[in-house]
Each structure stands twice: as C-alpha cells, then as structure tokens.
Short mmCIF file of C-alpha atoms in Angstrom, two decimals:
data_model
loop_
_atom_site.label_atom_id
_atom_site.label_comp_id
_atom_site.label_asym_id
_atom_site.label_seq_id
_atom_site.Cartn_x
_atom_site.Cartn_y
_atom_site.Cartn_z
CA UNK A 1 60.97 -170.82 -15.61
CA UNK A 2 57.66 -169.40 -14.71
CA UNK A 3 57.45 -165.74 -14.57
CA UNK A 4 55.22 -163.98 -12.27
CA UNK A 5 53.27 -160.98 -13.78
CA UNK A 6 51.56 -158.27 -11.70
CA UNK A 7 47.76 -158.10 -11.77
CA UNK A 8 46.23 -155.97 -14.53
CA UNK A 9 43.74 -153.23 -13.59
CA UNK A 10 40.21 -153.96 -14.07
CA UNK A 11 38.51 -151.67 -16.73
CA UNK A 12 35.24 -150.27 -15.34
CA UNK A 13 32.47 -149.48 -17.83
CA UNK A 14 32.06 -145.79 -18.50
CA UNK A 15 29.53 -143.70 -16.59
CA UNK A 16 26.50 -142.43 -18.52
CA UNK A 17 26.72 -138.66 -18.82
CA UNK A 18 23.89 -136.78 -17.16
CA UNK A 19 21.92 -135.02 -19.88
CA UNK A 20 20.38 -131.69 -18.58
CA UNK A 21 17.41 -129.89 -20.28
CA UNK A 22 18.47 -126.87 -22.14
CA UNK A 23 16.89 -123.54 -21.55
CA UNK A 24 14.97 -123.68 -24.63
CA UNK A 25 13.52 -127.09 -23.72
CA UNK A 26 12.54 -125.85 -20.30
CA UNK A 27 10.86 -122.76 -21.90
CA UNK A 28 9.02 -125.01 -24.27
CA UNK A 29 7.71 -127.28 -21.42
CA UNK A 30 6.53 -124.12 -19.36
CA UNK A 31 4.69 -122.99 -22.43
CA UNK A 32 2.95 -126.24 -22.97
CA UNK A 33 2.00 -126.46 -19.31
CA UNK A 34 0.72 -123.01 -19.32
CA UNK A 35 -1.31 -123.53 -22.39
CA UNK A 36 -2.83 -126.74 -20.88
CA UNK A 37 -3.75 -124.88 -17.72
CA UNK A 38 -5.25 -122.07 -19.76
CA UNK A 39 -7.17 -124.40 -21.85
CA UNK A 40 -8.53 -126.25 -18.93
CA UNK A 41 -9.65 -123.11 -17.21
CA UNK A 42 -11.21 -121.53 -20.12
CA UNK A 43 -12.96 -124.79 -21.03
CA UNK A 44 -14.20 -125.93 -17.73
CA UNK A 45 -14.81 -122.59 -15.82
CA UNK A 46 -18.10 -121.18 -16.90
CA UNK A 47 -17.88 -117.76 -18.28
CA UNK A 48 -18.84 -114.83 -15.84
CA UNK A 49 -22.41 -113.54 -16.28
CA UNK A 50 -22.63 -110.44 -18.48
CA UNK A 51 -25.94 -109.22 -17.12
CA UNK A 52 -27.57 -109.01 -13.78
CA UNK A 53 -30.89 -107.65 -12.43
CA UNK A 54 -31.91 -104.94 -10.02
CA UNK A 55 -33.51 -106.40 -6.85
CA UNK A 56 -35.22 -104.76 -3.90
CA UNK A 57 -33.30 -104.65 -0.59
CA UNK A 58 -33.55 -103.26 2.96
CA UNK A 59 -30.79 -101.24 4.62
CA UNK A 60 -30.57 -99.67 8.08
CA UNK A 61 -28.68 -99.64 11.41
CA UNK A 62 -29.12 -102.07 14.15
CA UNK A 63 -28.96 -101.45 17.92
CA UNK A 64 -29.01 -104.27 20.42
CA UNK A 65 -29.69 -103.92 24.10
CA UNK A 66 -31.55 -105.13 27.13
CA UNK A 67 -35.31 -104.70 27.33
CA UNK A 68 -37.77 -104.27 30.34
CA UNK A 69 -41.23 -104.51 29.37
CA UNK A 70 -44.36 -102.56 30.63
CA UNK A 71 -47.90 -103.58 30.21
CA UNK A 72 -51.00 -101.63 30.82
CA UNK A 73 -52.07 -103.98 33.72
CA UNK A 74 -53.72 -103.68 37.07
CA UNK A 75 -52.98 -106.17 39.92
CA UNK A 76 -55.61 -107.21 42.48
CA UNK A 77 -54.77 -108.56 45.73
CA UNK A 78 -56.37 -109.96 48.92
CA UNK A 79 -55.29 -110.31 52.59
CA UNK A 80 -55.07 -113.52 54.50
CA UNK A 81 -55.51 -115.83 51.42
CA UNK A 82 -55.70 -119.56 52.06
CA UNK A 83 -56.36 -120.69 48.52
CA UNK A 84 -57.85 -119.52 45.19
CA UNK A 85 -60.30 -121.31 43.06
CA UNK A 86 -59.90 -120.07 39.38
CA UNK A 87 -63.09 -119.50 37.47
CA UNK A 88 -61.90 -117.71 34.30
CA UNK A 89 -59.23 -119.24 32.09
CA UNK A 90 -55.71 -118.14 32.18
CA UNK A 91 -54.94 -115.58 29.41
CA UNK A 92 -58.61 -115.36 28.18
CA UNK A 93 -60.39 -112.05 27.54
CA UNK A 94 -62.81 -110.99 30.31
CA UNK A 95 -65.25 -108.26 30.65
CA UNK A 96 -66.54 -106.03 33.38
CA UNK A 97 -68.59 -108.09 35.76
CA UNK A 98 -67.52 -111.54 34.69
CA UNK A 99 -66.55 -113.81 37.44
CA UNK A 100 -62.68 -114.40 37.74
CA UNK A 101 -62.09 -116.51 40.90
CA UNK A 102 -63.02 -117.33 44.40
CA UNK A 103 -60.75 -116.56 47.18
CA UNK A 104 -60.85 -118.43 50.50
CA UNK A 105 -59.63 -116.36 53.52
CA UNK A 106 -57.54 -117.53 56.54
CA UNK A 107 -60.61 -118.65 58.53
CA UNK A 108 -61.22 -121.46 55.97
CA UNK A 109 -59.53 -124.81 56.23
CA UNK A 110 -59.50 -128.01 54.23
CA UNK A 111 -61.47 -129.75 57.05
CA UNK A 112 -64.62 -127.65 56.00
CA UNK A 113 -64.15 -129.13 52.42
CA UNK A 114 -63.74 -132.59 53.74
CA UNK A 115 -66.90 -132.32 55.86
CA UNK A 116 -68.78 -131.11 52.65
CA UNK A 117 -67.51 -134.18 50.81
CA UNK A 118 -68.45 -136.52 53.51
CA UNK A 119 -72.10 -135.19 53.35
CA UNK A 120 -71.99 -135.79 49.58
CA UNK A 121 -70.78 -139.24 49.85
CA UNK A 122 -73.62 -139.99 52.25
CA UNK A 123 -76.15 -138.65 49.90
CA UNK A 124 -74.78 -140.82 47.06
CA UNK A 125 -74.89 -143.93 49.08
CA UNK A 126 -78.30 -143.28 50.07
CA UNK A 127 -79.37 -142.70 46.61
CA UNK A 128 -77.90 -146.04 45.42
CA UNK A 129 -79.63 -147.72 48.26
CA UNK A 130 -83.08 -146.23 47.24
CA UNK A 131 -82.47 -146.90 43.57
CA UNK A 132 -81.69 -150.69 44.29
CA UNK A 133 -84.89 -151.03 46.03
CA UNK A 134 -86.95 -149.76 43.07
CA UNK A 135 -89.18 -152.37 41.55
CA UNK A 136 -90.32 -150.66 38.40
CA UNK A 137 -88.19 -149.22 35.70
CA UNK A 138 -87.74 -145.34 35.75
CA UNK A 139 -87.42 -144.45 32.05
CA UNK A 140 -86.84 -140.78 32.71
CA UNK A 141 -83.81 -141.53 35.12
CA UNK A 142 -82.47 -144.12 32.67
CA UNK A 143 -82.54 -141.42 29.93
CA UNK A 144 -80.64 -139.00 32.07
CA UNK A 145 -78.14 -141.68 33.03
CA UNK A 146 -77.68 -142.42 29.43
CA UNK A 147 -76.96 -138.79 28.73
CA UNK A 148 -74.40 -138.79 31.40
CA UNK A 149 -72.63 -141.77 30.00
CA UNK A 150 -72.75 -140.47 26.53
CA UNK A 151 -70.94 -137.16 27.51
CA UNK A 152 -68.53 -138.98 29.55
CA UNK A 153 -67.46 -141.04 26.55
CA UNK A 154 -67.11 -138.03 24.41
CA UNK A 155 -64.73 -136.63 26.99
CA UNK A 156 -62.60 -139.90 27.07
CA UNK A 157 -62.45 -139.81 23.35
CA UNK A 158 -61.17 -136.15 23.23
CA UNK A 159 -58.50 -137.30 25.87
CA UNK A 160 -57.46 -139.94 23.59
CA UNK A 161 -56.86 -137.69 20.81
CA UNK A 162 -60.23 -137.08 19.07
CA UNK A 163 -60.87 -133.60 17.66
CA UNK A 164 -63.26 -131.44 19.68
CA UNK A 165 -63.44 -128.64 22.20
CA UNK A 166 -62.81 -130.11 25.68
CA UNK A 167 -64.18 -127.01 27.55
CA UNK A 168 -67.42 -127.33 25.68
CA UNK A 169 -67.68 -131.08 26.44
CA UNK A 170 -66.75 -130.76 30.09
CA UNK A 171 -69.54 -128.20 30.41
CA UNK A 172 -72.01 -130.59 28.58
CA UNK A 173 -70.99 -133.52 30.99
CA UNK A 174 -71.39 -131.20 34.00
CA UNK A 175 -74.87 -130.21 32.78
CA UNK A 176 -75.84 -133.92 32.12
CA UNK A 177 -74.75 -134.74 35.87
CA UNK A 178 -76.54 -131.80 37.29
CA UNK A 179 -79.90 -132.75 35.57
CA UNK A 180 -79.73 -136.28 36.74
CA UNK A 181 -78.88 -135.04 40.40
CA UNK A 182 -81.91 -132.59 40.28
CA UNK A 183 -84.12 -135.41 39.20
CA UNK A 184 -83.08 -137.53 41.96
CA UNK A 185 -83.55 -134.83 44.45
CA UNK A 186 -87.06 -134.20 43.44
CA UNK A 187 -87.70 -137.90 43.12
CA UNK A 188 -87.03 -138.47 46.72
CA UNK A 189 -88.21 -135.24 48.06
CA UNK A 190 -90.53 -136.84 50.45
CA UNK A 191 -87.92 -139.11 52.03
CA UNK A 192 -86.92 -137.56 55.43
CA UNK A 193 -83.37 -138.83 55.57
CA UNK A 194 -82.45 -137.62 52.09
CA UNK A 195 -84.11 -134.32 52.95
CA UNK A 196 -81.96 -134.10 56.03
CA UNK A 197 -78.81 -134.97 54.09
CA UNK A 198 -79.51 -132.22 51.55
CA UNK A 199 -80.00 -129.72 54.48
CA UNK A 200 -76.72 -130.74 56.00
CA UNK A 201 -75.04 -130.19 52.56
CA UNK A 202 -76.55 -126.82 52.04
CA UNK A 203 -75.71 -125.66 55.58
CA UNK A 204 -71.95 -126.74 54.92
CA UNK A 205 -71.90 -124.80 51.72
CA UNK A 206 -73.26 -121.74 53.52
CA UNK A 207 -70.46 -122.27 56.10
CA UNK A 208 -67.79 -122.22 53.58
CA UNK A 209 -69.02 -119.24 51.54
CA UNK A 210 -68.65 -117.20 54.73
CA UNK A 211 -65.11 -117.54 54.24
CA UNK A 212 -65.18 -117.03 50.47
CA UNK A 213 -65.25 -113.94 48.36
CA UNK A 214 -65.89 -113.98 44.77
CA UNK A 215 -63.95 -111.54 42.52
CA UNK A 216 -65.19 -110.28 39.24
CA UNK A 217 -63.39 -108.38 36.54
CA UNK A 218 -63.43 -104.58 37.09
CA UNK A 219 -62.61 -103.86 33.43
CA UNK A 220 -62.07 -105.38 30.08
CA UNK A 221 -58.79 -107.16 29.45
CA UNK A 222 -56.77 -110.37 29.42
CA UNK A 223 -56.83 -112.10 32.87
CA UNK A 224 -53.68 -113.79 34.23
CA UNK A 225 -53.01 -115.45 37.65
CA UNK A 226 -49.22 -115.11 37.30
CA UNK A 227 -47.52 -112.03 38.78
CA UNK A 228 -43.86 -111.01 39.23
CA UNK A 229 -44.37 -108.06 41.51
CA UNK A 230 -43.39 -105.44 39.19
CA UNK A 231 -46.88 -104.46 38.32
CA UNK A 232 -47.18 -102.24 41.48
CA UNK A 233 -44.27 -100.12 40.86
CA UNK A 234 -43.74 -100.09 37.02
CA UNK A 235 -46.84 -98.84 35.18
CA UNK A 236 -47.69 -97.09 32.08
CA UNK A 237 -48.19 -93.86 34.05
CA UNK A 238 -44.37 -93.84 35.38
CA UNK A 239 -42.40 -95.87 33.05
CA UNK A 240 -40.86 -92.68 31.63
CA UNK A 241 -39.58 -91.43 34.83
CA UNK A 242 -36.96 -94.14 35.49
CA UNK A 243 -33.16 -93.34 34.92
CA UNK A 244 -30.93 -95.84 33.13
CA UNK A 245 -29.32 -96.96 36.27
CA UNK A 246 -32.82 -97.74 37.74
CA UNK A 247 -33.86 -99.58 34.46
CA UNK A 248 -30.59 -101.57 34.80
CA UNK A 249 -31.41 -102.48 38.37
CA UNK A 250 -34.79 -103.70 37.42
CA UNK A 251 -33.50 -105.61 34.51
CA UNK A 252 -31.00 -107.29 36.94
CA UNK A 253 -33.99 -108.37 39.24
CA UNK A 254 -34.51 -105.53 41.69
CA UNK A 255 -38.31 -104.61 41.91
CA UNK A 256 -39.11 -101.02 41.94
CA UNK A 257 -39.46 -99.61 45.40
CA UNK A 258 -42.67 -97.54 44.77
CA UNK A 259 -45.87 -99.24 44.93
CA UNK A 260 -44.77 -102.44 46.72
CA UNK A 261 -47.29 -105.02 47.54
CA UNK A 262 -48.52 -104.47 51.22
CA UNK A 263 -47.25 -106.93 53.82
CA UNK A 264 -49.75 -109.79 54.29
CA UNK A 265 -51.37 -109.27 51.01
CA UNK A 266 -51.34 -111.74 48.01
CA UNK A 267 -51.72 -110.93 44.42
CA UNK A 268 -54.57 -113.13 43.17
CA UNK A 269 -54.80 -111.97 39.49
CA UNK A 270 -54.15 -109.12 37.03
CA UNK A 271 -55.96 -107.55 34.31
CA UNK A 272 -53.88 -106.56 31.15
CA UNK A 273 -55.31 -104.23 28.60
CA UNK A 274 -54.67 -105.21 25.11
CA UNK A 275 -53.41 -103.26 22.07
CA UNK A 276 -50.63 -101.10 23.52
CA UNK A 277 -47.56 -101.67 25.71
CA UNK A 278 -44.24 -100.17 26.36
CA UNK A 279 -40.44 -101.16 26.33
CA UNK A 280 -37.52 -99.52 28.18
CA UNK A 281 -34.50 -100.50 26.18
CA UNK A 282 -30.92 -99.99 27.23
CA UNK A 283 -28.91 -99.64 24.06
CA UNK A 284 -25.45 -101.00 24.17
CA UNK A 285 -24.27 -98.28 21.65
CA UNK A 286 -24.61 -95.34 23.89
CA UNK A 287 -23.44 -92.86 21.25
CA UNK A 288 -26.55 -93.42 19.07
CA UNK A 289 -29.06 -90.49 18.98
CA UNK A 290 -32.46 -91.79 18.45
CA UNK A 291 -35.27 -89.63 16.91
CA UNK A 292 -38.36 -89.02 19.14
CA UNK A 293 -41.44 -89.85 17.23
CA UNK A 294 -39.66 -92.00 14.81
CA UNK A 295 -40.60 -95.55 14.23
CA UNK A 296 -38.37 -98.52 14.38
CA UNK A 297 -38.46 -102.28 13.90
CA UNK A 298 -38.13 -104.03 17.37
CA UNK A 299 -37.28 -107.74 17.70
CA UNK A 300 -37.53 -109.21 21.04
CA UNK A 301 -35.43 -112.23 21.55
CA UNK A 302 -36.92 -114.78 23.91
CA UNK A 303 -38.27 -118.40 23.74
CA UNK A 304 -40.59 -117.11 21.06
CA UNK A 305 -39.17 -114.14 19.10
CA UNK A 306 -41.53 -111.30 18.54
CA UNK A 307 -41.18 -108.53 15.92
CA UNK A 308 -43.16 -105.33 16.13
CA UNK A 309 -42.95 -101.68 15.22
CA UNK A 310 -42.06 -99.41 17.95
CA UNK A 311 -42.17 -95.64 18.37
CA UNK A 312 -39.60 -93.68 20.19
CA UNK A 313 -41.53 -91.59 22.93
CA UNK A 314 -38.29 -90.19 24.67
CA UNK A 315 -34.74 -91.27 25.71
CA UNK A 316 -32.17 -90.42 28.47
CA UNK A 317 -28.39 -90.76 28.43
CA UNK A 318 -26.74 -90.91 31.74
CA UNK A 319 -23.88 -92.65 33.36
CA UNK A 320 -22.53 -94.03 29.99
CA UNK A 321 -25.92 -95.75 29.29
CA UNK A 322 -28.64 -94.81 26.87
CA UNK A 323 -32.25 -95.81 27.78
CA UNK A 324 -34.68 -95.52 24.79
CA UNK A 325 -38.48 -95.54 25.77
CA UNK A 326 -40.63 -97.17 23.06
CA UNK A 327 -44.40 -97.38 22.49
CA UNK A 328 -45.73 -100.48 20.85
CA UNK A 329 -49.16 -100.70 19.05
CA UNK A 330 -49.65 -104.45 18.92
CA UNK A 331 -51.38 -107.32 20.66
CA UNK A 332 -50.06 -107.99 24.22
CA UNK A 333 -50.54 -111.77 24.22
CA UNK A 334 -47.10 -112.59 22.91
CA UNK A 335 -45.52 -110.60 25.86
CA UNK A 336 -48.01 -111.45 28.44
CA UNK A 337 -45.51 -113.43 30.55
CA UNK A 338 -42.18 -111.62 29.42
CA UNK A 339 -40.78 -108.93 31.74
CA UNK A 340 -36.95 -108.81 30.51
CA UNK A 341 -35.25 -109.94 27.29
CA UNK A 342 -32.69 -108.84 24.81
CA UNK A 343 -33.82 -106.86 21.76
CA UNK A 344 -32.61 -105.57 18.41
CA UNK A 345 -33.80 -102.16 17.35
CA UNK A 346 -33.37 -101.11 13.73
CA UNK A 347 -34.47 -98.42 11.19
CA UNK A 348 -35.24 -100.19 8.12
CA UNK A 349 -35.25 -98.47 4.61
CA UNK A 350 -36.35 -99.93 1.46
CA UNK A 351 -33.72 -99.58 -1.37
CA UNK A 352 -32.61 -101.04 -4.75
CA UNK A 353 -29.46 -103.25 -4.99
CA UNK A 354 -27.35 -104.59 -7.77
CA UNK A 355 -24.31 -106.91 -7.97
CA UNK A 356 -20.92 -105.18 -7.22
CA UNK A 357 -19.71 -105.86 -10.80
CA UNK A 358 -22.57 -103.64 -12.09
CA UNK A 359 -20.95 -100.45 -10.80
CA UNK A 360 -19.27 -98.52 -13.64
CA UNK A 361 -17.54 -95.22 -13.31
CA UNK A 362 -17.97 -92.54 -16.00
CA UNK A 363 -16.04 -89.33 -15.58
CA UNK A 364 -15.48 -90.38 -11.81
CA UNK A 365 -19.29 -90.70 -11.42
CA UNK A 366 -20.52 -94.00 -10.27
CA UNK A 367 -23.35 -95.63 -12.09
CA UNK A 368 -24.91 -98.58 -13.73
CA UNK A 369 -25.39 -99.50 -17.30
CA UNK A 370 -28.95 -100.54 -18.21
CA UNK A 371 -29.65 -102.97 -20.97
CA UNK A 372 -32.91 -103.38 -22.90
CA UNK A 373 -33.32 -105.01 -26.26
CA UNK A 374 -29.76 -104.40 -27.22
CA UNK A 375 -29.66 -100.78 -26.25
CA UNK A 376 -27.51 -99.76 -23.21
CA UNK A 377 -27.22 -96.49 -21.46
CA UNK A 378 -25.44 -95.00 -18.21
CA UNK A 379 -27.52 -94.15 -15.25
CA UNK A 380 -25.58 -92.19 -12.39
CA UNK A 381 -26.37 -93.49 -8.98
CA UNK A 382 -25.49 -92.83 -5.24
CA UNK A 383 -23.96 -95.75 -3.47
CA UNK A 384 -25.68 -96.14 -0.19
CA UNK A 385 -23.96 -99.35 1.23
CA UNK A 386 -21.92 -102.39 0.27
CA UNK A 387 -22.71 -105.89 1.64
CA UNK A 388 -21.79 -109.42 0.55
CA UNK A 389 -20.99 -108.54 -3.07
CA UNK A 390 -24.05 -106.31 -3.43
CA UNK A 391 -24.34 -102.67 -3.66
CA UNK A 392 -27.52 -100.62 -2.27
CA UNK A 393 -28.01 -97.75 -4.64
CA UNK A 394 -30.37 -94.87 -5.25
CA UNK A 395 -30.78 -93.01 -8.58
CA UNK A 396 -29.96 -89.45 -8.75
CA UNK A 397 -32.83 -88.84 -10.99
CA UNK A 398 -35.84 -90.23 -9.27
CA UNK A 399 -38.13 -92.83 -11.12
CA UNK A 400 -35.65 -94.03 -13.60
CA UNK A 401 -34.74 -97.32 -11.68
CA UNK A 402 -36.82 -99.95 -10.49
CA UNK A 403 -36.87 -103.60 -9.46
CA UNK A 404 -36.45 -106.32 -12.35
CA UNK A 405 -34.36 -103.94 -14.74
CA UNK A 406 -31.27 -105.66 -16.43
CA UNK A 407 -27.90 -104.14 -15.89
CA UNK A 408 -24.50 -104.78 -17.51
CA UNK A 409 -21.84 -106.55 -15.51
CA UNK A 410 -18.12 -105.69 -15.90
#
C-alpha cells in the first residue's frame, strides 16, 4: 500500500555574517586619510612668505557731503534784449577792452535783418550780371576767386576729419571773401546802380546799429554766456555769511534772495576770474571738528571728477548740520559750469605700512623685525591703523625705518 509522507522543510542557505570594522581598523583608516590630507596640503600649498617689504601708504579720515561752489565772477545784464550775437568764444580768456558780444534791443526785429539780406542778394545778382558781360579776362579777380575756393576746400577737409585749426581756417576764408568783395566794389565804383545798392546796404546797417550795443570785457577772466542766477547773490565777498540751513536751501535749488536780477533784465554773459574759488560744504558727519587754516584733499564728484587741495577758512555748526567753508587755489575751468555736487574731504598723511604678519610683540611692545644680510633685529613701532591685512606704522625712534626695507613675517 502506498504511504503518504508529509512534505519535508526546505533548507535555506545560511545568511552571510555582517563583518564590521574593528576599532583598530577604523583608527588605522583615519590615520591614513589624515596623513594623505596632510601630505597633499603640505605638498600642493605653497609655503607662506617668510619676508615682506616696508611700503609707503597714505592714511587719513574722509568726510563726505554736499558742495555749493562759489566762483569769483561778475554777471553783466541788459534790459529789453531781443537777441545776442556772440563774438568771443565760450570759455575763452578775454582781456579788458576785447569785444564780447553784440546785443540787439527790443526795437530791433528780424525784419531789419531780412531787409539787409535782400539788399545783399541784389548786389550779388547784379555783380554776376556785370561779370557775365565781361569780354576780357580779369586776372586779378580770378586770383582772388581762386583764393576763396582754396580756403573753402581747406574748411571742407577739416570738416571731413583732416587735422588743423578750424577757427584759423574760417578766418582765412572770411578774409579771402572780403578781399574779393572789396575788389568788385572798386571795380564797379562808377556804376550808378551798383553804387545805389551799396548805399542801401550801408543805410540798413546803420539802422540796425541804432538798436545794437557792443559789449566789451571790463576785466580779465574767462567769459561764459551761461548763467544760473546764483551769481548775483552768492559771491566771494559774502559766501562766508550763509548759515548751514541757507546753504542747504541753495543746494536744493533756491537762489539767494540778495542781489536778485532786476525785472526785465537778461544776463548776457559773465566774467570769471581764474586761479581761486570757494566751496561751501555741508558735512554729513556733523561731529567732526575741522581745523581752520588746515589743508585737506577735496574730491568733487560730478560728470568729471576734480581733485584739489582746499584750505578751511571757517566753519559753522547749526541745527545738526556742519558747513565748512573752503578756499581753493586752482584753475577754475574744471568747475566753470558746476554749482552743486557731492564731495569727499580728507586729511591725508604719508605713512609706512607692513603686512599684518610682520607685527611682533616683545615684552608687550609691538614692533617689527628687520632683516638684512642674515642679521635680524627688533624695532619697536607705533601702530596707526589696520586695513586689508596691512598695518600702518611709525617708528618710535625717528629715521630708522624707510620704504623698501625687508621685514620678517611670523
């Protein structure tokens, strides 16, 4: 008889035992990794410098603020101005008696200029008619005409980028045209119609001149035809009388009330004396105490930064603001058109500086160790300032330290 047997349990393969690192093995691996890291660091990292050099530096405090510029300038104005014909070049140096501009009064109108141009057009047309009727060649006239064309070509070349002085070339062209015109006037002096046209032109010129006044420079200086209205109330004679609040108002755009331009008058030009100007500076650090008579470096920040030496003439502290009045001995051209800007005022002092690692303390005294041809010795110093891993120093004993000496680094 067939006998049923129960199923036998399946024998699974034994699980492998988890082998853990022993403590000595872990320590060994850590030591190996630490050694590798140390080796790589010491091998690949360059050794620190052992020596440095004493260099020259400048230390000092810096104070920022808003600046109001005062120039030694005189404005000139006129009443009932219609237009101005400028003779002098903007920003150029003029001297007493030199013509600056022609001013046309209110009685003048553009109709008068149109009438003058009409007479001149008639003269030109009649001259062309007379010349076309000439039978013989006028060599003198041809020479004068050739001079005009030559000077005109020179002007065109300068416009195209050639090197040269445009003002001089324009003057030469104007002289050539005038010489040719004078010759034509004398050539046809017997022609009655031409004489009448010239008389009409002269009469119109005299009519125009009755409404024209020529202005000449009253003193030496730079001439400018741009004005902001401050010139009348803010002058070199009263700049030191304004309070901080008044200076703040002017910086914000309010013109000084004193010396305002009279109603109906127009400023036509100003003469600016060169060599000295002034600055009213509102310092944002109102706790600073400037030294009157001291010289500071002043950097004016505008479209073209200007750095000058400025001397404190006086200062006033009021209402939480400090205004410092500065005198500047420098050309006025860089600030000819600047009235307000921001500025930085600083007292710069020359000093010696060394790397921060050069400072060594001996008996709690800071100093540096000089090195020269294998000899080293300690020099005590005063630490003036620390900046960007550099230390500004001065020797306690004067004359022993100078730029270029070698120092030991620690």
